[in-house]
XYZ file of C-alpha atoms in Angstrom:
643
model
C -7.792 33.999 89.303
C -4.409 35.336 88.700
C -2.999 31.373 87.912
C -5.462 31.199 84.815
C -4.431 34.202 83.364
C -1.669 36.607 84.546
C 1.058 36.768 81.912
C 4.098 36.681 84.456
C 2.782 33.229 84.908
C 1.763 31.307 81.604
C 4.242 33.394 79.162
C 6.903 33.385 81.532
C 7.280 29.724 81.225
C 10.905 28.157 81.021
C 12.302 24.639 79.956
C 13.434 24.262 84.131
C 9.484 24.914 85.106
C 8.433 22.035 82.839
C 8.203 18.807 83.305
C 7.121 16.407 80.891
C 9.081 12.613 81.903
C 6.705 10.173 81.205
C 8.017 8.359 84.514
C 7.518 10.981 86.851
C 3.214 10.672 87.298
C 1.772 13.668 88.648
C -1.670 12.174 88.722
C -2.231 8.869 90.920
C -4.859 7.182 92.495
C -4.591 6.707 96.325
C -4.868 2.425 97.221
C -8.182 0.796 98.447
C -6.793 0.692 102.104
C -7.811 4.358 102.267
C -11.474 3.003 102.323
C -13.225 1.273 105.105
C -16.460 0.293 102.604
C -16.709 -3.220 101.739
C -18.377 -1.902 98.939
C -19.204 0.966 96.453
C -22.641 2.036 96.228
C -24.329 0.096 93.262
C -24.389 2.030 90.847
C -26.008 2.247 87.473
C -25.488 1.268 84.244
C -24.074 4.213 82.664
C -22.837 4.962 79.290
C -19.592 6.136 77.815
C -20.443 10.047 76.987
C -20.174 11.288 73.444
C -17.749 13.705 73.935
C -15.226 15.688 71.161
C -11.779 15.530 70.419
C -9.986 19.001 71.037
C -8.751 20.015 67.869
C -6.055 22.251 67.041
C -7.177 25.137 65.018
C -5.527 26.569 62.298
C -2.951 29.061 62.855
C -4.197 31.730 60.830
C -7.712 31.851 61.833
C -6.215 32.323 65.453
C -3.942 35.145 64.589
C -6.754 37.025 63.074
C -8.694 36.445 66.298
C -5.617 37.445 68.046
C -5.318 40.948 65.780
C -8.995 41.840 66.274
C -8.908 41.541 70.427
C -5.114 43.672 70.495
C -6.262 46.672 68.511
C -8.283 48.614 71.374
C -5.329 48.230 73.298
C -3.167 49.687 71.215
C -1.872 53.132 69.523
C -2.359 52.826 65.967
C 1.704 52.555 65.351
C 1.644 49.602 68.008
C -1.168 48.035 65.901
C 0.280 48.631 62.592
C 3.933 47.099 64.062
C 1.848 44.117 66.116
C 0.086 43.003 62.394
C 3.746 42.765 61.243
C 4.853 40.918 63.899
C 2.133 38.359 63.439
C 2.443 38.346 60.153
C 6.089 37.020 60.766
C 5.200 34.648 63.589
C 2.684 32.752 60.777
C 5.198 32.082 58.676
C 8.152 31.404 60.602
C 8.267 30.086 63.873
C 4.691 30.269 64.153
C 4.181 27.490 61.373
C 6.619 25.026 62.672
C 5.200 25.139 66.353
C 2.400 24.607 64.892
C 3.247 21.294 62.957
C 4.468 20.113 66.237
C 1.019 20.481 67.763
C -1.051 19.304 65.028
C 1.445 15.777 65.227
C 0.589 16.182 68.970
C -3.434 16.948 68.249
C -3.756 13.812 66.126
C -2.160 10.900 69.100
C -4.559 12.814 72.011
C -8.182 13.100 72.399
C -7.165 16.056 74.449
C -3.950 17.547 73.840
C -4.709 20.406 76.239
C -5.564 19.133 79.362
C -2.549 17.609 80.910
C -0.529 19.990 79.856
C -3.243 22.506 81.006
C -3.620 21.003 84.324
C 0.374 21.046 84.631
C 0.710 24.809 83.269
C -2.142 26.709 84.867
C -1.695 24.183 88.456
C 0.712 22.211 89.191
C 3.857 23.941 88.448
C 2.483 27.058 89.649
C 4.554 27.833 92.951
C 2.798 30.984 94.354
C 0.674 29.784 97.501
C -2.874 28.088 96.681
C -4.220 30.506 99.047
C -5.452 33.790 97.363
C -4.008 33.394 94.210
C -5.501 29.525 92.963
C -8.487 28.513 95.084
C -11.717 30.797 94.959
C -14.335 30.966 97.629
C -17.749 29.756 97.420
C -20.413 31.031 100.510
C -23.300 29.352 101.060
C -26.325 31.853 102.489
C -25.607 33.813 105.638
C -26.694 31.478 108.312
C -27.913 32.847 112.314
C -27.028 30.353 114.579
C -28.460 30.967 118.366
C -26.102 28.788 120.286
C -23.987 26.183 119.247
C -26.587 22.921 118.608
C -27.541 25.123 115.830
C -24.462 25.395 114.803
C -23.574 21.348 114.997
C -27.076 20.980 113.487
C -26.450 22.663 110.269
C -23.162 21.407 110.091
C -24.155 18.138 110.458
C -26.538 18.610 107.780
C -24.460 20.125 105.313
C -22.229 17.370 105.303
C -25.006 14.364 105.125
C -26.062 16.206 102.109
C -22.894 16.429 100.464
C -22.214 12.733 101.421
C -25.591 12.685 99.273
C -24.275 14.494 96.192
C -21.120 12.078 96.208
C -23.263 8.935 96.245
C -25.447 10.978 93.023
C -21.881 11.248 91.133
C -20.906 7.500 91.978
C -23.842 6.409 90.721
C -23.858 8.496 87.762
C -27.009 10.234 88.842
C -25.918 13.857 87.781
C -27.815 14.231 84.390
C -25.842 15.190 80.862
C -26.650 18.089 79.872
C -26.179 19.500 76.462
C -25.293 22.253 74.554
C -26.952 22.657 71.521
C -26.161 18.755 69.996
C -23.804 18.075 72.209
C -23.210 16.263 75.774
C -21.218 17.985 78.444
C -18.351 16.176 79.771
C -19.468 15.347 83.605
C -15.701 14.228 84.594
C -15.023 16.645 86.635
C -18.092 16.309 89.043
C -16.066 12.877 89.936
C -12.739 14.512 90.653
C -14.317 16.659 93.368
C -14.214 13.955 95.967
C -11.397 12.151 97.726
C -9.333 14.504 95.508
C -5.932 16.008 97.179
C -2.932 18.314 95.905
C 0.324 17.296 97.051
C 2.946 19.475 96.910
C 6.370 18.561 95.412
C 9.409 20.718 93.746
C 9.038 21.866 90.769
C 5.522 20.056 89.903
C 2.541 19.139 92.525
C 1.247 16.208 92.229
C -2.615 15.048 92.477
C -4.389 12.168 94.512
C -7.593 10.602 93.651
C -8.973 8.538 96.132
C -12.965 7.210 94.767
C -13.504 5.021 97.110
C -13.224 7.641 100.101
C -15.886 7.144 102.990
C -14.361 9.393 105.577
C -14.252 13.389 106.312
C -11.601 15.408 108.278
C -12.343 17.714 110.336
C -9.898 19.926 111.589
C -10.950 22.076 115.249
C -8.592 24.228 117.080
C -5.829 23.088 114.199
C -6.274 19.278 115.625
C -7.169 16.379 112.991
C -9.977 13.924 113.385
C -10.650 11.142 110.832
C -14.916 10.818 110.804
C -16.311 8.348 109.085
C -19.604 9.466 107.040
C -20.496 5.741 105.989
C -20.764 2.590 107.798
C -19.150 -0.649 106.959
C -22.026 -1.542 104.424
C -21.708 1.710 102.528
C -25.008 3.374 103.843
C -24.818 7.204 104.804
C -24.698 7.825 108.137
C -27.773 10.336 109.161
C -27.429 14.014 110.440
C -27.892 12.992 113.913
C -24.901 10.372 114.297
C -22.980 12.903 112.253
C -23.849 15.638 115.039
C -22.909 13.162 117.799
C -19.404 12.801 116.132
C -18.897 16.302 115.884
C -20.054 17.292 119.423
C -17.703 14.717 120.829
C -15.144 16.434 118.756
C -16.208 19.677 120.116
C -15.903 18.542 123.462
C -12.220 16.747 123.085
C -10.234 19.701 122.494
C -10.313 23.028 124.474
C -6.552 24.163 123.582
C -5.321 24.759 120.017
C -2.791 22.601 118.498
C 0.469 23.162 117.002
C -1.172 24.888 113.378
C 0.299 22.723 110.625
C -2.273 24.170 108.402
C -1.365 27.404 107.673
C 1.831 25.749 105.798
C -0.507 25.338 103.457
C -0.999 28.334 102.909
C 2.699 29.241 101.851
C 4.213 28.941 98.309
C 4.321 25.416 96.875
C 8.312 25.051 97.357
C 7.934 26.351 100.526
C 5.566 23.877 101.578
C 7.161 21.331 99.930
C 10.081 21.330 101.762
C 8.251 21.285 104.952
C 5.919 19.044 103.680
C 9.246 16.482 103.056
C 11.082 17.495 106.055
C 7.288 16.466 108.547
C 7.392 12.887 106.251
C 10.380 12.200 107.914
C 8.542 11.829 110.868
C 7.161 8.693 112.179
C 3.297 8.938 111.646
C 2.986 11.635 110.267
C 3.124 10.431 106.620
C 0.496 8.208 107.458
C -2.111 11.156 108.767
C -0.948 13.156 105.761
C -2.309 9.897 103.550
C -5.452 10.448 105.693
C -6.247 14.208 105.011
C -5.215 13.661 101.730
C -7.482 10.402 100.840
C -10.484 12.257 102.656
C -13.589 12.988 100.803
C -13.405 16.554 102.162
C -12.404 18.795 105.244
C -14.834 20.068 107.787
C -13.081 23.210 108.848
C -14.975 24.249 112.422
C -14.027 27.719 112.740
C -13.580 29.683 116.378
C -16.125 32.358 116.826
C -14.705 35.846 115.315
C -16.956 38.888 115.397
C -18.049 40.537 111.843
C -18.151 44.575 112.156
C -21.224 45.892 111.088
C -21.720 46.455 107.385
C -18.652 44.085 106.921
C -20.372 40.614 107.136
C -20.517 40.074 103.886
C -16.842 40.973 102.888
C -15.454 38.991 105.724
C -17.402 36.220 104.894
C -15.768 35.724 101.709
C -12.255 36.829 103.043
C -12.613 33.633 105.712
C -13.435 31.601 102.762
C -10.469 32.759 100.883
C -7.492 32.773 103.333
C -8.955 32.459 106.853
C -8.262 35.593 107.842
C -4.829 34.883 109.219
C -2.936 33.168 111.474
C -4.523 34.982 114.734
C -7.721 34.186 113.236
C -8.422 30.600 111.322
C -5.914 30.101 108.795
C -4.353 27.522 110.863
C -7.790 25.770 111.161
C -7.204 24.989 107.216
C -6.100 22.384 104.665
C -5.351 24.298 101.339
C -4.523 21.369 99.361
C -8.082 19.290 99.553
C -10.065 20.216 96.748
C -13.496 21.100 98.732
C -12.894 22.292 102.112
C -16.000 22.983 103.711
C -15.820 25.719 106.538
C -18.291 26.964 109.095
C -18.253 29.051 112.017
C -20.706 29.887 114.525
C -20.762 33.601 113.017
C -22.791 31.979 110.740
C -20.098 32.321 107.902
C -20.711 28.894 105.753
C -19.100 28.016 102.238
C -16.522 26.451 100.747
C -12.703 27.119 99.822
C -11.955 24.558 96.759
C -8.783 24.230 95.523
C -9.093 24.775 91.440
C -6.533 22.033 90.105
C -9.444 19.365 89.136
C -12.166 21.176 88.588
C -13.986 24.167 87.473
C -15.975 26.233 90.036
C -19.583 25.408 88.493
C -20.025 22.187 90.100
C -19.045 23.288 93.447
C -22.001 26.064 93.110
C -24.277 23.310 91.843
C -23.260 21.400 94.816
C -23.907 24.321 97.173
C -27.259 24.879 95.572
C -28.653 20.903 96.067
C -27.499 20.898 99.802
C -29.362 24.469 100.095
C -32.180 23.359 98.376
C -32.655 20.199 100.205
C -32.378 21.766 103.514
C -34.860 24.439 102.850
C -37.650 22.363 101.339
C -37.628 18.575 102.729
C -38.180 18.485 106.234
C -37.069 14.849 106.668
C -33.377 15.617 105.276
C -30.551 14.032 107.074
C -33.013 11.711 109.153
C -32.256 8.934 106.365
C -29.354 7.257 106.687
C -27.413 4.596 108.716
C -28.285 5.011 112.738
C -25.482 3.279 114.115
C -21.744 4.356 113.894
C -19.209 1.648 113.153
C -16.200 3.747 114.141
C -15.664 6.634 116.326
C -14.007 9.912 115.229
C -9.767 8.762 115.243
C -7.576 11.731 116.338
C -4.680 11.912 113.917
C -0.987 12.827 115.311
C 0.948 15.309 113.739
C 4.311 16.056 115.092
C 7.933 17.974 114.283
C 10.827 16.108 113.785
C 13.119 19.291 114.115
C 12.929 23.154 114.923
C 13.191 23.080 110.709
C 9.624 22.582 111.024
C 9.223 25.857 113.869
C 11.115 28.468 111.123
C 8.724 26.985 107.967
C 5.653 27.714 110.847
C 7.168 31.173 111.280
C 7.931 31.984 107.576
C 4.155 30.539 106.598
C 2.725 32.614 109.567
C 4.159 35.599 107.789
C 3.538 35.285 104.673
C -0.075 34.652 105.098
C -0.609 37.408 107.191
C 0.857 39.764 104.108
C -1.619 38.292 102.102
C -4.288 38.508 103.848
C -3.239 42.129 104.623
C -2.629 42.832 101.010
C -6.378 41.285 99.969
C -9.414 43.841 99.423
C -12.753 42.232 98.834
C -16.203 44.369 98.510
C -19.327 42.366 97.937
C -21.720 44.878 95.833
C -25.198 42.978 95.878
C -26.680 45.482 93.048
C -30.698 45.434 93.484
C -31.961 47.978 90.710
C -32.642 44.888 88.293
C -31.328 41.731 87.634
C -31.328 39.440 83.796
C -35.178 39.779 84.139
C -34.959 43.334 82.973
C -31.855 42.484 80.885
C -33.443 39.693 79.029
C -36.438 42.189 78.199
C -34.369 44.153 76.385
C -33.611 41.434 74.230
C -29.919 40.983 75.613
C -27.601 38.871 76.858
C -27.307 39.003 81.376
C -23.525 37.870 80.943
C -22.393 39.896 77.838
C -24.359 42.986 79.605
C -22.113 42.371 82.601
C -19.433 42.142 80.949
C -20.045 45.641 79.373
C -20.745 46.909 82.842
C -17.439 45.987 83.842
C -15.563 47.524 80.971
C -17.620 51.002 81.239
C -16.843 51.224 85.306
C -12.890 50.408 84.300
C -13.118 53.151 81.479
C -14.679 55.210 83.347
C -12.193 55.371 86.719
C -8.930 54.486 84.800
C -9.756 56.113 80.981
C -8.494 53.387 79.201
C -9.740 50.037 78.394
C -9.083 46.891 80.090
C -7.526 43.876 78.839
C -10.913 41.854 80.173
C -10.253 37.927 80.904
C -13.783 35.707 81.237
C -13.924 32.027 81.647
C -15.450 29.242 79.247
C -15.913 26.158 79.633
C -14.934 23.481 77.233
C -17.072 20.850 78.245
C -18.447 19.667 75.045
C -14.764 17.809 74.734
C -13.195 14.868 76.606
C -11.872 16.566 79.375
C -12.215 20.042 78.490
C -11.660 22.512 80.995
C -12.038 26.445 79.900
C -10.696 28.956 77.007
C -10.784 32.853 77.819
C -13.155 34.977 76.313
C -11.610 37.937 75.599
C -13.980 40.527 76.809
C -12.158 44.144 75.204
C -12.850 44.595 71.997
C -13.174 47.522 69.597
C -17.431 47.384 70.063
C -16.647 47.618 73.737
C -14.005 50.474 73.475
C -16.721 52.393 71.356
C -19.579 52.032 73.617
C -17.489 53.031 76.944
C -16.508 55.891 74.642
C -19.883 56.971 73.836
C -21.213 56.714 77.194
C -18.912 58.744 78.507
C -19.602 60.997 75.599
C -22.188 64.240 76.497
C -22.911 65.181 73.010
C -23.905 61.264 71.823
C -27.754 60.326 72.530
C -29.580 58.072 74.699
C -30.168 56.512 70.809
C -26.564 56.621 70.504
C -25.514 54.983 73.611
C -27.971 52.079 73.362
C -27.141 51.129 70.295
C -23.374 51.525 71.229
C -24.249 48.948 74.489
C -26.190 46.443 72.018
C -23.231 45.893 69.361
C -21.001 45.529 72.269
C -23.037 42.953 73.433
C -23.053 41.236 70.156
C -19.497 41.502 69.565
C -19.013 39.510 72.918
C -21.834 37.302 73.061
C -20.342 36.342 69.345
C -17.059 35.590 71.019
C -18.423 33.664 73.532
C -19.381 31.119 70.868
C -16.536 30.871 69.434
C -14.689 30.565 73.206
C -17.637 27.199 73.747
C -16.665 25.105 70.650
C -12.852 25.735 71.536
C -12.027 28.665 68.926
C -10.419 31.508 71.271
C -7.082 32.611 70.851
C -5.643 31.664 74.367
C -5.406 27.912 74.703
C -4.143 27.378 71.218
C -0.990 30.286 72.116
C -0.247 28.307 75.144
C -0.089 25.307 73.121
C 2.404 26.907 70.466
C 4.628 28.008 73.787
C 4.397 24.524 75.300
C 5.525 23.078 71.772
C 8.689 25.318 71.673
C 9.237 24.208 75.739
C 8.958 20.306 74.744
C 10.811 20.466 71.651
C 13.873 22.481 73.706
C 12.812 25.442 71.082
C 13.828 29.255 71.929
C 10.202 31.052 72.989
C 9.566 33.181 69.936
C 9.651 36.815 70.067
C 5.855 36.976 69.343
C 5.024 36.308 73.117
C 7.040 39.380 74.086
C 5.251 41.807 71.540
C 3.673 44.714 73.199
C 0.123 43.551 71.559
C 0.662 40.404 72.763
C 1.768 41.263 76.745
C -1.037 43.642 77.172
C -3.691 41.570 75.900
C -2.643 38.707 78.028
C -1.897 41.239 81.346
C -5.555 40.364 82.221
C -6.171 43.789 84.503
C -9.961 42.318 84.574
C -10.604 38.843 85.609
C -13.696 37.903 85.833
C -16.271 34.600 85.726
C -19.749 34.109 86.256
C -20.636 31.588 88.764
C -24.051 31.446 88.905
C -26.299 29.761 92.036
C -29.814 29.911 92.869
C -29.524 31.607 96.163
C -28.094 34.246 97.707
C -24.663 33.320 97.682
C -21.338 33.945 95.058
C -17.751 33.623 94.966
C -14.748 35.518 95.104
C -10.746 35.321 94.467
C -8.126 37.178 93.900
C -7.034 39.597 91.249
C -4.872 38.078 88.177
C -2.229 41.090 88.276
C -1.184 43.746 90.601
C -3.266 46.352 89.003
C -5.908 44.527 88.046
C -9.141 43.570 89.765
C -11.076 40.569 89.946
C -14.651 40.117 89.757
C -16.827 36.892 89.958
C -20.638 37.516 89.824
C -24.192 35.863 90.348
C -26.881 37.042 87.945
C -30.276 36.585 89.575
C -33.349 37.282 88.399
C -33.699 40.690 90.092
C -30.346 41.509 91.291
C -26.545 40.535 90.705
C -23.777 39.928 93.200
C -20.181 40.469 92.305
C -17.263 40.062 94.632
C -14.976 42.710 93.447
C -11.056 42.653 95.035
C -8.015 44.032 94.442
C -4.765 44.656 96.282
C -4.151 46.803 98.666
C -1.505 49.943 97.664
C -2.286 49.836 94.332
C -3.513 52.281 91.569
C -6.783 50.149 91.676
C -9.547 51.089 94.235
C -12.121 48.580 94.877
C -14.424 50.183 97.014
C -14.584 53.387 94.209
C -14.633 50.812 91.096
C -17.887 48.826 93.153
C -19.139 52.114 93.550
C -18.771 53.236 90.042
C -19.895 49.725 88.692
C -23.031 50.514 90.005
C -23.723 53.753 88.349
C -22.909 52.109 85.626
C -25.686 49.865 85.872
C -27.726 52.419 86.309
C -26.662 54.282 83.347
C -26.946 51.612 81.173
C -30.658 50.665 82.402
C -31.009 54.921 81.360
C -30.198 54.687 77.815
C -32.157 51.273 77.068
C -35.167 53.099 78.525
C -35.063 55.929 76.427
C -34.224 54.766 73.425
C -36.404 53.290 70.915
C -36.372 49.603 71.515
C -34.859 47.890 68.248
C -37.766 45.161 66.446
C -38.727 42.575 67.368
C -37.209 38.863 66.264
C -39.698 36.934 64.205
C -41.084 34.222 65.784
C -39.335 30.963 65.242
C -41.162 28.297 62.962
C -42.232 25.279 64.551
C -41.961 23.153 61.000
């Protein structure tokens, strides 16, 4: 996702796109009014997690780090010239930054994650759309007339109204990794969660108490409550009655104060300012924003053949413009969930409060509760309390008609500019990889460095997510997937004199080099958050940015040209974004047992080719699969003792 990662975004930082007065909150909670319960849902004791502090690491043992991931990117003169430059940053401006962040480290159980959320998020002012919130599908549905498609609908959102009451009542279970719990915070900032934009720094609204949907048909607003006045869920059926009568309410579209949404942040704030002005209208805004999530109801589009699966991610993304359902979108709720009678179902979430796994773990209990209890959705409150409210939206001046036109545009480009192929690759999934004794995600990774080498001849600066969970707040650190094992085996497989021997044992240190990595990435000892924090130390302290973050081993390695995450789900569903920089590509992939999924985009008119790339990513596979085969096998690990 090009927010997390593209250089012309984090290192391009300036003192005037900060914003660090204490007064000025960015975070708030949203008042109890928004909230028609007359109580939460009981919920059970639950104890304080046991979560880390994020440390600061030393600055040396980054820089090393730093020096080992920069060298395959490099000439040798560039590498011998980027050591030097390190070498200076360590013990001059490097060292004092750092003091400044260790004074910072010691006050904050997390010193990252504000200033991560305002960095990577809020102060980002290039449209949510595309470039910040991913897409998540749910499985292809075939809907045979339009009960089907209220019926599903209907059921989908009973059973997230189900997952809600689970994270109110702290009913998602801790897990750990290795002796330590997982921070489960963000599973609660999913819901009644809202982006608001602002100049210069968004702001975020929490609202916990939420017991109300919106869902937007035709670009018109209805508040639905999911709850009745006792706090029960309301079952499938009266949800289905609500959403018929919707249905039925509205047969021409309405004025589509969506799609400014979809514009850049300043954009949209000014607009957003400029429709406040209006009586009423900051009042439905309050609404939307305090809703547990949107039900987008899409118009019918047709899906050319062989395309399905491309445009369903490409509806999730952007909505496929402003002739299509772009309009029929609110870009600033966190989980939007969007369905149309195409059977195209998923989510678009906007990324500011959380990380994309619990939206696909999310996806995967409504899934799995539809397809195995046959009594799901028939539980619940019979009786609704309140009918669906229309909410009125309305322009106080032709202001509003030009920031319609100029969003209408500008999405359109977008969507225009966006290239999305879906390769579902079915010659073997982790089962086989795990027989060889490997790692599925490091193998991917490799994958996706061998189909770059092998269309581009060069390595690619390759960004992965983390996740920090196993600290208060943690969010995620980049792996750095390029390294000098990975160079070597993309060299060797391209290589016609090297053996099958050669080339397998050239996969399998790559694979160790990145699975090692990985570690280090978990317990918060990558290279990428703590450089951020250095810069944001120099921004604070009105500091000049040192030269360091201009170095030629420093751009490259941060110009991630391969951004990538693994999202994994049970079914047969994935998610997709868009790439980090304009000649870069973005993949996002779903190891199954017996086949993996990757949504692979780029932009259109550049030197990248997505449809070639998916194409050569899976002869890669296939090559790789080769050499394992025919080379000997390495020995076996002894077996672990049980004493």
């Amino acid at each position: 996702m090009r927010f997390l990662n593209n250089g012309r975004v984090f290192w391009n930082l300036t003192k005037n796109s900060m914003n660090y007065q204490s007064g000025n909150a960015i975070v708030r909670l949203l008042p109890a009014s928004y909230s028609n319960k007359s109580s939460d849902p009981p919920a059970e004791p639950r104890e304080k997690q046991n979560l880390l502090t994020y440390h600061v690491l030393p600055l040396k043992e980054t820089l090393d780090k730093f020096t080992a991931t920069v060298e395959p990117l490099l000439s040798p003169a560039e590498f011998e010239q980027q050591k030097k430059i390190n070498e200076e940053f360590l013990c001059t401006e490097g060292g004092k930054l750092q003091k400044l962040l260790e004074a910072v480290g010691a006050k904050e159980k997390n010193w990252l994650a504000h200033r991560w959320l305002n960095a990577a998020y809020l102060q980002y002012r290039d449209p949510v759309t595309v470039y910040v919130s991913p897409g998540m599908t749910f499985p292809r549905q075939e809907f045979k007339d339009i009960n089907a498609f209220l019926d599903y609908t209907s059921k989908v959102v009973y059973g997230l109204g189900e997952f809600n009451d689970m994270v109110k009542c702290g009913k998602i279970p801790v897990v750990k990794m290795g002796k330590n719990e997982l921070d489960n915070s963000q599973f609660g900032k999913v819901f009644g969660t809202c982006r608001i934009p602002k100049p210069v720094t968004d702001e975020i609204v929490y609202n916990p108490r939420s017991d109300y949907v919106v869902v937007i048909y035709k670009n018109h607003f209805y508040k639905l409550r999911i709850y009745n006045n006792q706090g029960l869920l309301l079952s499938a059926v009266c949800l289905r009655e609500q959403l018929q009568n919707i249905l039925q309410k509205e047969t021409k579209h309405g004025v589509p104060y969506g799609i400014l949404t979809t514009d850049n942040r300043d954009n949209w704030a000014t607009a957003y300012e400029q429709l406040c002005k209006q009586s009423g209208n900051k009042e439905s805004f309050a609404t939307i924003q305090g809703a547990l999530f949107t039900v987008s109801l899409d118009e019918c589009t047709k899906l050319p053949k062989g395309e399905e699966t491309n445009q369903l991610i490409l509806s999730l993304i952007h909505g496929g413009g402003s002739k299509v359902n772009s309009g029929n979108r609110w870009m600033d709720k966190t989980i939007q969930l969007v369905v149309n009678p195409n059977g195209n179902v998923g989510f678009t979430y906007e990324h500011s409060p959380a990380e994309g796994q619990p939206i696909a773990m999310m996806m995967d209990y409504v899934v799995k509760k539809m397809k195995e209890d046959p009594n799901f959705g028939k539980i619940g409150a019979s009786k609704v309390d309140e009918e669906a409210k229309k909410l009125q939206l309305c322009a106080p001046d032709d202001s509003i008609n030009k920031s319609l036109a100029t969003a209408t545009t500008n999405i359109d480009k977008l969507v225009e500019k966006l290239q999305i192929k879906v390769l579902k690759f079915e010659g073997y999934g982790k089962g086989f990889i795990k027989k060889q004794r490997l790692g599925p995600d490091s193998f991917v990774q490799m994958a996706l460095q061998l189909a770059f080498y092998r269309m581009h001849n060069e390595p690619a600066a390759q960004y992965e997510s983390a996740h920090l969970r196993i600290f208060e707040g943690g969010r995620t650190e980049t792996i750095r997937s390029c390294s000098n094992e990975s160079l070597k085996f993309c060299k060797t497989m391209v290589n016609s004199s090297a053996t099958a021997q050669d080339k397998a044992d050239a996969l399998r240190a790559a694979v160790t080099s990145h699975q090692a990595y990985t570690r280090l990435a978990l317990q918060g000892r990558g290279v990428d958050r703590h450089l951020l924090g250095l810069k944001l130390m120099a921004l604070e302290n009105s500091q000049p940015i040192p030269k360091f973050y201009s170095s030629p081993g420093f751009v490259k390695s941060a110009s991630f040209r391969m951004s990538t995450s693994q999202v994994a789900t049970l079914y047969d569903a994935f998610m997709g974004y868009g790439p980090a920089v304009d000649n870069g590509y973005a993949c996002c992939y779903n190891p199954r047992e017996n086949d993996i999924i990757l949504a692979i985009s780029n932009w259109r008119f550049s030197v990248t080719d997505h449809l070639k790339y998916a194409q050569t990513l899976e002869s890669s596979f296939c090559m790789m699969k080769e050499v394992l085969e025919q080379a000997t096998p390495p020995p076996a690990a002894p077996a672990k003792s049980k004493l």
